[in-house]
Short mmCIF file of N, CA, C and O in Angstrom, two decimals:
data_model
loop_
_atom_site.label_atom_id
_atom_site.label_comp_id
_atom_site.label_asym_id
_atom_site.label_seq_id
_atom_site.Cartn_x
_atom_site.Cartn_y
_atom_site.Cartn_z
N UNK K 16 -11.10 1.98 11.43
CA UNK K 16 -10.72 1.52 10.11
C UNK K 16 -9.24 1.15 10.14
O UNK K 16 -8.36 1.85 10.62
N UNK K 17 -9.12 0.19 9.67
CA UNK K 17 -7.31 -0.24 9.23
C UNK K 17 -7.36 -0.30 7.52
O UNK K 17 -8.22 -0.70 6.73
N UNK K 18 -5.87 0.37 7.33
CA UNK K 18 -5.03 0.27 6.56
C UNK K 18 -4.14 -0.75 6.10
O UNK K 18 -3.31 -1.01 6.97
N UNK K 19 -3.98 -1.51 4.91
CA UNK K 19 -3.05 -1.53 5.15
C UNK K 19 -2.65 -1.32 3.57
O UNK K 19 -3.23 -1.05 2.52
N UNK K 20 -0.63 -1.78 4.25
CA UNK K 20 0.13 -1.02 3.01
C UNK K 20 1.41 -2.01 2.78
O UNK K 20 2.12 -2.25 3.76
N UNK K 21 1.69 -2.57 1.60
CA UNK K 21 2.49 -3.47 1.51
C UNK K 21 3.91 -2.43 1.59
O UNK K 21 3.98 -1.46 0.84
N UNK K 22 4.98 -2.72 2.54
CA UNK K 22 6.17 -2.22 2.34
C UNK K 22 7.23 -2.92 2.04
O UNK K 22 7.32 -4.10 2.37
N UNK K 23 8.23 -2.23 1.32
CA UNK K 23 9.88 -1.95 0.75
C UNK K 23 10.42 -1.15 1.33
O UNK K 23 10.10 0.02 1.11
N UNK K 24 11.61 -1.47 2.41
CA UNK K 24 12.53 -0.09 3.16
C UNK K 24 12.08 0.80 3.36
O UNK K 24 12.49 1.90 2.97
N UNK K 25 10.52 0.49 4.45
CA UNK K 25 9.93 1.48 5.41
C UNK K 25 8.99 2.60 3.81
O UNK K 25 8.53 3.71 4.07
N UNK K 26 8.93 2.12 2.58
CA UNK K 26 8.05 3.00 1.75
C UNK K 26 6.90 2.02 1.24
O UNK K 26 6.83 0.89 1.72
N UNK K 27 6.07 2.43 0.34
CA UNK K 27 5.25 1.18 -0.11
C UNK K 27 5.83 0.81 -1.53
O UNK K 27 6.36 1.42 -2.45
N UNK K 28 5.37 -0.89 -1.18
CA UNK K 28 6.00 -1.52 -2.25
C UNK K 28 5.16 -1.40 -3.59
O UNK K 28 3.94 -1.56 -3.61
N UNK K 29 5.93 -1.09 -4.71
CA UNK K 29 4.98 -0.80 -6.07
C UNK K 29 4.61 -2.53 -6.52
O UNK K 29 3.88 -2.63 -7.51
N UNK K 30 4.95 -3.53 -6.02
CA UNK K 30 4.85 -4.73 -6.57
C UNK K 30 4.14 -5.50 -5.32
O UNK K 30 4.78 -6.20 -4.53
N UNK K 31 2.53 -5.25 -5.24
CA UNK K 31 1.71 -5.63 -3.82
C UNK K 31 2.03 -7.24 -3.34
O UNK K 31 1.88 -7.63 -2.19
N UNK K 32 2.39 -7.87 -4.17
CA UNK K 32 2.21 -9.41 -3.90
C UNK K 32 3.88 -9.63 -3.61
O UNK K 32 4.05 -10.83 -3.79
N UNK K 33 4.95 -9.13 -3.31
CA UNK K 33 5.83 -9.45 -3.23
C UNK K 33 6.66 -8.69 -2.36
O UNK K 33 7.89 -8.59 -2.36
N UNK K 34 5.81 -8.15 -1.61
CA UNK K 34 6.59 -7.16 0.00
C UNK K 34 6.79 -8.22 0.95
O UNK K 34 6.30 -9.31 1.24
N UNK K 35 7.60 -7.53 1.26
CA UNK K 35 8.19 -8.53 2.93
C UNK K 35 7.75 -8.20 3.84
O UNK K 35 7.89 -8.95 4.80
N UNK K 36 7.03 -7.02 4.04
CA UNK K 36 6.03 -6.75 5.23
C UNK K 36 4.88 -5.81 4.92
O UNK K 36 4.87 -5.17 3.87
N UNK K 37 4.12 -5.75 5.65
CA UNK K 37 2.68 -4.79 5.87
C UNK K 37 2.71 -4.16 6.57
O UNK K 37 3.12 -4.61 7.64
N UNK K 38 2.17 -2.04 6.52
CA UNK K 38 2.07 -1.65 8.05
C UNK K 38 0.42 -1.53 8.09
O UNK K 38 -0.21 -1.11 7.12
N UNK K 39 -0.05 -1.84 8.99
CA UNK K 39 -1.34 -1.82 9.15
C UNK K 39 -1.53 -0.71 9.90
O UNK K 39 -0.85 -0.48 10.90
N UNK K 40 -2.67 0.24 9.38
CA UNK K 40 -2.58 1.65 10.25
C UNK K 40 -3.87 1.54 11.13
O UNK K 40 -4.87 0.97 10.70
N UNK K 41 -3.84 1.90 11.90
CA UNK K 41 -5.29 1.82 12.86
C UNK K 41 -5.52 3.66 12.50
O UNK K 41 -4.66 4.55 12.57
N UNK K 42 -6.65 3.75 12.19
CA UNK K 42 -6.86 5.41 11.70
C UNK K 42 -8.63 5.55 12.62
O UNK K 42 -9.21 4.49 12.85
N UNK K 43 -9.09 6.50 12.93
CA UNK K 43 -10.12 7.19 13.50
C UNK K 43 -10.37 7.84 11.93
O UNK K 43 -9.62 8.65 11.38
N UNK K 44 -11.53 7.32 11.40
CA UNK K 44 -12.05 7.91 10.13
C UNK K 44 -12.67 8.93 9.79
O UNK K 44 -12.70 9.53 8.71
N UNK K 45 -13.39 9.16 11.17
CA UNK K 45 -14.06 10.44 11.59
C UNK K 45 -13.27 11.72 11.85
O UNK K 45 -13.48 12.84 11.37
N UNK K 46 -12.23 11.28 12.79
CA UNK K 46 -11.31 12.53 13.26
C UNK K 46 -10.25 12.33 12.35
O UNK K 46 -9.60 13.37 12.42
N UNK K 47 -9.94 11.89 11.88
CA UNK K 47 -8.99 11.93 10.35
C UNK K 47 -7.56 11.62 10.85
O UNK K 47 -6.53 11.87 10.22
N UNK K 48 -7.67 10.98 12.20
CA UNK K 48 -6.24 10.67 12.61
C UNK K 48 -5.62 9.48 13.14
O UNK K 48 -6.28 8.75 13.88
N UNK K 49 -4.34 9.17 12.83
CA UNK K 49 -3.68 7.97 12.93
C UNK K 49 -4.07 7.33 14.52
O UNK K 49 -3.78 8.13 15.40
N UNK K 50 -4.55 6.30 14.91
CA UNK K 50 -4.23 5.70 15.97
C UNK K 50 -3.14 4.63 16.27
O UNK K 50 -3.03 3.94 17.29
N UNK K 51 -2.53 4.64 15.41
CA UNK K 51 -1.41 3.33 15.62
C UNK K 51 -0.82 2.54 14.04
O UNK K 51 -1.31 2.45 12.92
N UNK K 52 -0.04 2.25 14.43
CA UNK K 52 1.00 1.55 13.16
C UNK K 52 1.25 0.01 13.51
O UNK K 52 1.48 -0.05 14.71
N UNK K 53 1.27 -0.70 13.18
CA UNK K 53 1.81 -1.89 13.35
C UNK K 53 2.24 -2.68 11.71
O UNK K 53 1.66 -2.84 10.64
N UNK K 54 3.77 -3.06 12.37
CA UNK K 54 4.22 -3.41 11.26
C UNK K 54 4.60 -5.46 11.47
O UNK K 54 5.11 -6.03 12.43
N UNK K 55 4.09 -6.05 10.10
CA UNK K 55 3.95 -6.96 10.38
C UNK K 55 4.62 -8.35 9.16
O UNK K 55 3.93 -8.63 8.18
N UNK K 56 5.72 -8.97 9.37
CA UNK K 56 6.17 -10.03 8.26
C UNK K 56 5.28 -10.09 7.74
O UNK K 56 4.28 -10.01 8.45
N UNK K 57 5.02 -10.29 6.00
CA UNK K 57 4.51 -10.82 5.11
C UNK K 57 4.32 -12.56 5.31
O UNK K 57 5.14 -13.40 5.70
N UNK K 58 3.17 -12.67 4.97
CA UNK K 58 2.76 -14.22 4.74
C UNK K 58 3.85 -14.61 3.62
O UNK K 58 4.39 -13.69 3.00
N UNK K 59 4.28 -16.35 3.28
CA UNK K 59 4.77 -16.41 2.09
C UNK K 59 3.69 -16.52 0.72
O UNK K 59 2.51 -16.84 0.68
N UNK K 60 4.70 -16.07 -0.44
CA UNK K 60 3.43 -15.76 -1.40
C UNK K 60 3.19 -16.61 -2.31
O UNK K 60 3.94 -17.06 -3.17
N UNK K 61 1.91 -16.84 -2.05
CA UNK K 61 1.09 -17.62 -2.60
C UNK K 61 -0.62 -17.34 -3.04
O UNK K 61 -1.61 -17.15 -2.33
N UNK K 62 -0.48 -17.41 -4.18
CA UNK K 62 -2.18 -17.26 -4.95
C UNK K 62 -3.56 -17.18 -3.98
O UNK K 62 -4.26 -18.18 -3.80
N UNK K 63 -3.83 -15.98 -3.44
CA UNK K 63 -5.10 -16.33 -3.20
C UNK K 63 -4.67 -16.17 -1.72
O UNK K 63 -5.63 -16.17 -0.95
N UNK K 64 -3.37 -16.03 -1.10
CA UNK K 64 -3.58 -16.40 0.41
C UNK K 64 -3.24 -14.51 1.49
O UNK K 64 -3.37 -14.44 2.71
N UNK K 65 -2.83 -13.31 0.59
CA UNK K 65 -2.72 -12.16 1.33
C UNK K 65 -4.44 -11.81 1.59
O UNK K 65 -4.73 -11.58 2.76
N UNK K 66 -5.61 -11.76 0.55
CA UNK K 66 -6.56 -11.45 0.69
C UNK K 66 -7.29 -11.84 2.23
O UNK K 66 -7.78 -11.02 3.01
N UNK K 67 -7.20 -13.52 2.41
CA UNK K 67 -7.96 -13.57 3.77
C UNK K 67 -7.10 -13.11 4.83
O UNK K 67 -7.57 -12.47 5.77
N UNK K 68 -5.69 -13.43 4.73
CA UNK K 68 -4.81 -13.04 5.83
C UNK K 68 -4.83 -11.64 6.17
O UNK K 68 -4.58 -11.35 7.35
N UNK K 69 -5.16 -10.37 5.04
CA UNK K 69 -5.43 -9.31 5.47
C UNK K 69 -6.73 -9.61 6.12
O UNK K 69 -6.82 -9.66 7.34
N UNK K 70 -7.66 -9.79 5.39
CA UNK K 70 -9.29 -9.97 6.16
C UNK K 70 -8.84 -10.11 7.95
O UNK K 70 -8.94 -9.39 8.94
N UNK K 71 -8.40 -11.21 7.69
CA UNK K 71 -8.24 -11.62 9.38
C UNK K 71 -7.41 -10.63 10.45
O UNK K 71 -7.57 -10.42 11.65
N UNK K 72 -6.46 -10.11 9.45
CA UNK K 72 -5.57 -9.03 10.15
C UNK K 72 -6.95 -7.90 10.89
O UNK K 72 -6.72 -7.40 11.99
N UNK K 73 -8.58 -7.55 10.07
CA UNK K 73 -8.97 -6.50 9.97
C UNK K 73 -9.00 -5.33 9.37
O UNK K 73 -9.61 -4.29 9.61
N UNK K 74 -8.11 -5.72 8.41
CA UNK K 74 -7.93 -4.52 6.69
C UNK K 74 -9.20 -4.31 6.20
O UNK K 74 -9.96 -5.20 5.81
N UNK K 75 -9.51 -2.78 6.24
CA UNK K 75 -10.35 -2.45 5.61
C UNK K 75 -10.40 -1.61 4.07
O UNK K 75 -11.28 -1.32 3.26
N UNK K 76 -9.18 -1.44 4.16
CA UNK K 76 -8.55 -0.47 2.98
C UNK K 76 -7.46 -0.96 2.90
O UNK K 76 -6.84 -1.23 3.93
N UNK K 77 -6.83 -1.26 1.40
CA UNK K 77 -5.53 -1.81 0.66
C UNK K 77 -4.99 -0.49 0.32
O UNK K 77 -5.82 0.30 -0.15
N UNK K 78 -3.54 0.02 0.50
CA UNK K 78 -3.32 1.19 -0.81
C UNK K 78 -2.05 0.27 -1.22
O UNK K 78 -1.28 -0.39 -0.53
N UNK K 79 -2.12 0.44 -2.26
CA UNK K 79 -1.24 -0.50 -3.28
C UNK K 79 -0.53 0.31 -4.51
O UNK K 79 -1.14 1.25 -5.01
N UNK K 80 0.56 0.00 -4.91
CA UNK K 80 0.87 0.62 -6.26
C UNK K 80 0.38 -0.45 -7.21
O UNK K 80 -0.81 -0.42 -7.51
N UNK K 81 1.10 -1.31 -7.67
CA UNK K 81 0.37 -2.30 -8.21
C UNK K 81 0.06 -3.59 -7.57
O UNK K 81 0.63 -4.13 -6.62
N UNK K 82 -1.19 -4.09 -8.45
CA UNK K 82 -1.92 -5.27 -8.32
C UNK K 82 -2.83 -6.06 -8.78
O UNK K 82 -3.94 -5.53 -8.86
N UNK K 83 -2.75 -7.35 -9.16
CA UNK K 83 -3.24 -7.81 -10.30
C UNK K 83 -5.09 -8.04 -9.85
O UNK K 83 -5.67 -8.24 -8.78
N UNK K 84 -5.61 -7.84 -11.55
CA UNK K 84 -6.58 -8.15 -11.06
C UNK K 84 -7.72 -9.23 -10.62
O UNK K 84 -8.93 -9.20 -10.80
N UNK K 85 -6.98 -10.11 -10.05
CA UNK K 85 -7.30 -11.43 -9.74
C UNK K 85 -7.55 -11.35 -8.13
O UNK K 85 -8.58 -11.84 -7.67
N UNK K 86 -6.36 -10.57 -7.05
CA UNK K 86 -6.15 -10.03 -6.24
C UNK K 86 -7.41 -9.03 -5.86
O UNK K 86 -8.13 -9.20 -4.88
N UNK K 87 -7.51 -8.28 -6.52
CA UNK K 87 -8.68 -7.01 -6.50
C UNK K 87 -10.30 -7.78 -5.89
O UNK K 87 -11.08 -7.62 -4.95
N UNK K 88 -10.15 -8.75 -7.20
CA UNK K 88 -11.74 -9.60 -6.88
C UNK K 88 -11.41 -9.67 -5.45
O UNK K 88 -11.92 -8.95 -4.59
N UNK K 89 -10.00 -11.11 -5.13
CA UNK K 89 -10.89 -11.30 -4.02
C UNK K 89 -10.87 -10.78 -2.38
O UNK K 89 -11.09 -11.29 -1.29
N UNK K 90 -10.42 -9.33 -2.96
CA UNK K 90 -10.32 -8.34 -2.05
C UNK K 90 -11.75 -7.80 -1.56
O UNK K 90 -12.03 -7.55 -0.38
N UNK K 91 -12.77 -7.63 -2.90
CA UNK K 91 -13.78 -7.12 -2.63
C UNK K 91 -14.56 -7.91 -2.32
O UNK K 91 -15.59 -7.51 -1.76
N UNK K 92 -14.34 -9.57 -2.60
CA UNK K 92 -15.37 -10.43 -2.35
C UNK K 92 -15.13 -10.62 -0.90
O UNK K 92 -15.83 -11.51 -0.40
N UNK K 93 -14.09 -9.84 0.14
CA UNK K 93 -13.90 -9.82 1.50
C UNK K 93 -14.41 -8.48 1.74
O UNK K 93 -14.51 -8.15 2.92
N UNK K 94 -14.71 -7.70 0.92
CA UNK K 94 -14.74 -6.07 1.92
C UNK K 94 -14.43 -5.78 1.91
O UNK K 94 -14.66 -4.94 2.78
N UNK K 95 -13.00 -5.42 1.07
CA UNK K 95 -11.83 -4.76 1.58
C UNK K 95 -11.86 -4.05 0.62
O UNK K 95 -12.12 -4.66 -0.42
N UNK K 96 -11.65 -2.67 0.50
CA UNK K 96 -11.79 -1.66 -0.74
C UNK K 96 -9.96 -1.61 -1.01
O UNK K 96 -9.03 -1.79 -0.22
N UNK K 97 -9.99 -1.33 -2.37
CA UNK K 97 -8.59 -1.02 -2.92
C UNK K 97 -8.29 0.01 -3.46
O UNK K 97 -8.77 0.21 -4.58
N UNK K 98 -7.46 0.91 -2.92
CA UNK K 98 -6.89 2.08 -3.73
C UNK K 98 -5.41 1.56 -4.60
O UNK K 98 -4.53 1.09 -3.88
N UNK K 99 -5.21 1.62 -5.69
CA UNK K 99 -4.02 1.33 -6.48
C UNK K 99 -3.73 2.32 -7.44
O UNK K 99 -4.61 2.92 -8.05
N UNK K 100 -2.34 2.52 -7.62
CA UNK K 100 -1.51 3.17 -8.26
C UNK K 100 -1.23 4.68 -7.52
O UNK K 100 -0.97 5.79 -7.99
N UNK K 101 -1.36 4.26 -6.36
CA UNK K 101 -0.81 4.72 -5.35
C UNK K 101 1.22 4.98 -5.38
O UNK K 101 1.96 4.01 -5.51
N UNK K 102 1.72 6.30 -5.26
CA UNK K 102 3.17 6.60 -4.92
C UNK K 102 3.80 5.73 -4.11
O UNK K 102 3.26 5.05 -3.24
N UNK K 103 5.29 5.77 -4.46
CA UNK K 103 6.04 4.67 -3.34
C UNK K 103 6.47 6.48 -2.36
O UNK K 103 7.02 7.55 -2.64
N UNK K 104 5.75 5.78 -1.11
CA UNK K 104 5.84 7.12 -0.04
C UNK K 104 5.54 6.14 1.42
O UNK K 104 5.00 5.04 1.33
N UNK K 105 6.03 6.83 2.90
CA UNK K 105 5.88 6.34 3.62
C UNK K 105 4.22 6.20 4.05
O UNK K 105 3.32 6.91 3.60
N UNK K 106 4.05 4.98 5.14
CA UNK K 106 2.19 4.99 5.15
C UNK K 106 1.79 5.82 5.71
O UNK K 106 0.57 5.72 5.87
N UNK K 107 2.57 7.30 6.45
CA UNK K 107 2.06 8.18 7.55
C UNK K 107 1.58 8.83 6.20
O UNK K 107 0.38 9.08 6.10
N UNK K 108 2.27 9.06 5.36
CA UNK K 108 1.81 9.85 3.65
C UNK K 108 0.61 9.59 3.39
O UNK K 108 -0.49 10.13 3.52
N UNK K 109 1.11 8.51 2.93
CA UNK K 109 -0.16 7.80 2.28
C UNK K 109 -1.47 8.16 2.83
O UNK K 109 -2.24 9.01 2.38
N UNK K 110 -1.63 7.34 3.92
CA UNK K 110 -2.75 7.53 4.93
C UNK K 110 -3.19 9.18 5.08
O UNK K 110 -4.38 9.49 5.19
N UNK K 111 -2.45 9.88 5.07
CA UNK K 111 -2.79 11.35 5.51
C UNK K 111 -3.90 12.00 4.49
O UNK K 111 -4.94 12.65 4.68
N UNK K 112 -2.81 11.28 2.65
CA UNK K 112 -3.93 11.76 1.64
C UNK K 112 -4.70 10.94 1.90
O UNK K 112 -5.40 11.48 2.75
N UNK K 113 -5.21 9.59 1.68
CA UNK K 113 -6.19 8.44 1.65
C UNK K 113 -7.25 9.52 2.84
O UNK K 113 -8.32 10.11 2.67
N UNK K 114 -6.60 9.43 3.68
CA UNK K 114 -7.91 10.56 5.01
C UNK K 114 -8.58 11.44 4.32
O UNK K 114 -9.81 11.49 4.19
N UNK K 115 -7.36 12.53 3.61
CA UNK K 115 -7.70 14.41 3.36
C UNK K 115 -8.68 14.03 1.98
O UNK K 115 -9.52 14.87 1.66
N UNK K 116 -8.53 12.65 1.11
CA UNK K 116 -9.22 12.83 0.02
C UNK K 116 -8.34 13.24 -1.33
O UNK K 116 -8.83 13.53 -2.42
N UNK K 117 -6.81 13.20 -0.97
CA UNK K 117 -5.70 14.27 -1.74
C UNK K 117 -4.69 12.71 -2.41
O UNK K 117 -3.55 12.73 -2.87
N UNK K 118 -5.50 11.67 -2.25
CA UNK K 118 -4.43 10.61 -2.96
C UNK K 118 -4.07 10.30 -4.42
O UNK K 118 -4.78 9.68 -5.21
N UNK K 119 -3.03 10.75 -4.62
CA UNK K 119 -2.33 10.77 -6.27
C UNK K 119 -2.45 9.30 -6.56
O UNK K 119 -1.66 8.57 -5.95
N UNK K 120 -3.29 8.76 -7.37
CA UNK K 120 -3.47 7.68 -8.13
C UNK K 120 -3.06 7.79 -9.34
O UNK K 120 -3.56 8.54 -10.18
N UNK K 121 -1.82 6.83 -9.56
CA UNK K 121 -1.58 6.56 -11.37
C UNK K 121 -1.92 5.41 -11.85
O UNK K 121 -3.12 5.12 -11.81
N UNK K 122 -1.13 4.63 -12.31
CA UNK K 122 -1.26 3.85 -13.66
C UNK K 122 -1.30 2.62 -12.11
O UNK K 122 -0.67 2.77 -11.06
N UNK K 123 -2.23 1.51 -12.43
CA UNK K 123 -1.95 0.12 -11.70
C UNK K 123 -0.33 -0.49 -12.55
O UNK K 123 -0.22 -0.91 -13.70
N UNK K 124 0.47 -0.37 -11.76
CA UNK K 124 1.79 -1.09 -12.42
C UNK K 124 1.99 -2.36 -11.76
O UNK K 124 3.01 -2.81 -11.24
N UNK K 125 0.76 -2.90 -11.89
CA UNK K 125 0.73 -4.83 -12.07
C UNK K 125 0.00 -4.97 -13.50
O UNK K 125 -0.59 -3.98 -13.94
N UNK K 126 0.01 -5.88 -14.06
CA UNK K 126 -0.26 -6.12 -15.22
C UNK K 126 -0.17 -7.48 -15.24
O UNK K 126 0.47 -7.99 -16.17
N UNK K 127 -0.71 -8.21 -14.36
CA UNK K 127 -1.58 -9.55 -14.23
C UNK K 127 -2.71 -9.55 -12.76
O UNK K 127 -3.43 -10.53 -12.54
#
């Protein structure tokens, strides 16, 4: 399974469509543990174009703070499940709750 996680200065970005990079986590879903990080420039942003570019990356899971729901569709119309309103925390965090089942979800703070 891959992760991924839009980042801001190595944390995740609360504003999904406007990070300057992604870390994509390679995780063992079964054994509940990280296999690898890779961190990767952001596409430039434009409507409609992070959804396939994750697809293609192999994202199977988004964690996001916010994100609009236009984004969401066509996340799922690829497969890609979305966790949002997700903490600004590093992705070893993140990922650890997203694994244990322990992920603090608040408010989606996109609002388009």
């Amino acid at each position: 399974m891959k992760i991924a996680i839009p980042l801001a200065n190595g944390r995740l970005a609360m504003h999904f469509g406007h990070c300057a990079e992604f870390a994509l986590v390679d995780v063992d879903e079964a054994a509940r543990r990280h296999r690898g990080t890779t961190i990767l420039a952001a596409p430039p942003h434009e409507p409609g174009l992070l959804p396939q570019w994750l697809h293609d990356q192999g994202a199977d899971v988004i964690i996001a703070g916010g994100i609009g729901g236009r984004a969401q569709q066509l996340f799922a119309e690829k497969g890609i499940r979305v966790v949002y309103g997700a903490p600004s925390d590093t992705p070893e965090a993140l990922v650890n709750a997203f694994l244990d089942g322990t992920i603090v979800r608040g408010e989606n703070l996109c609002d388009h």
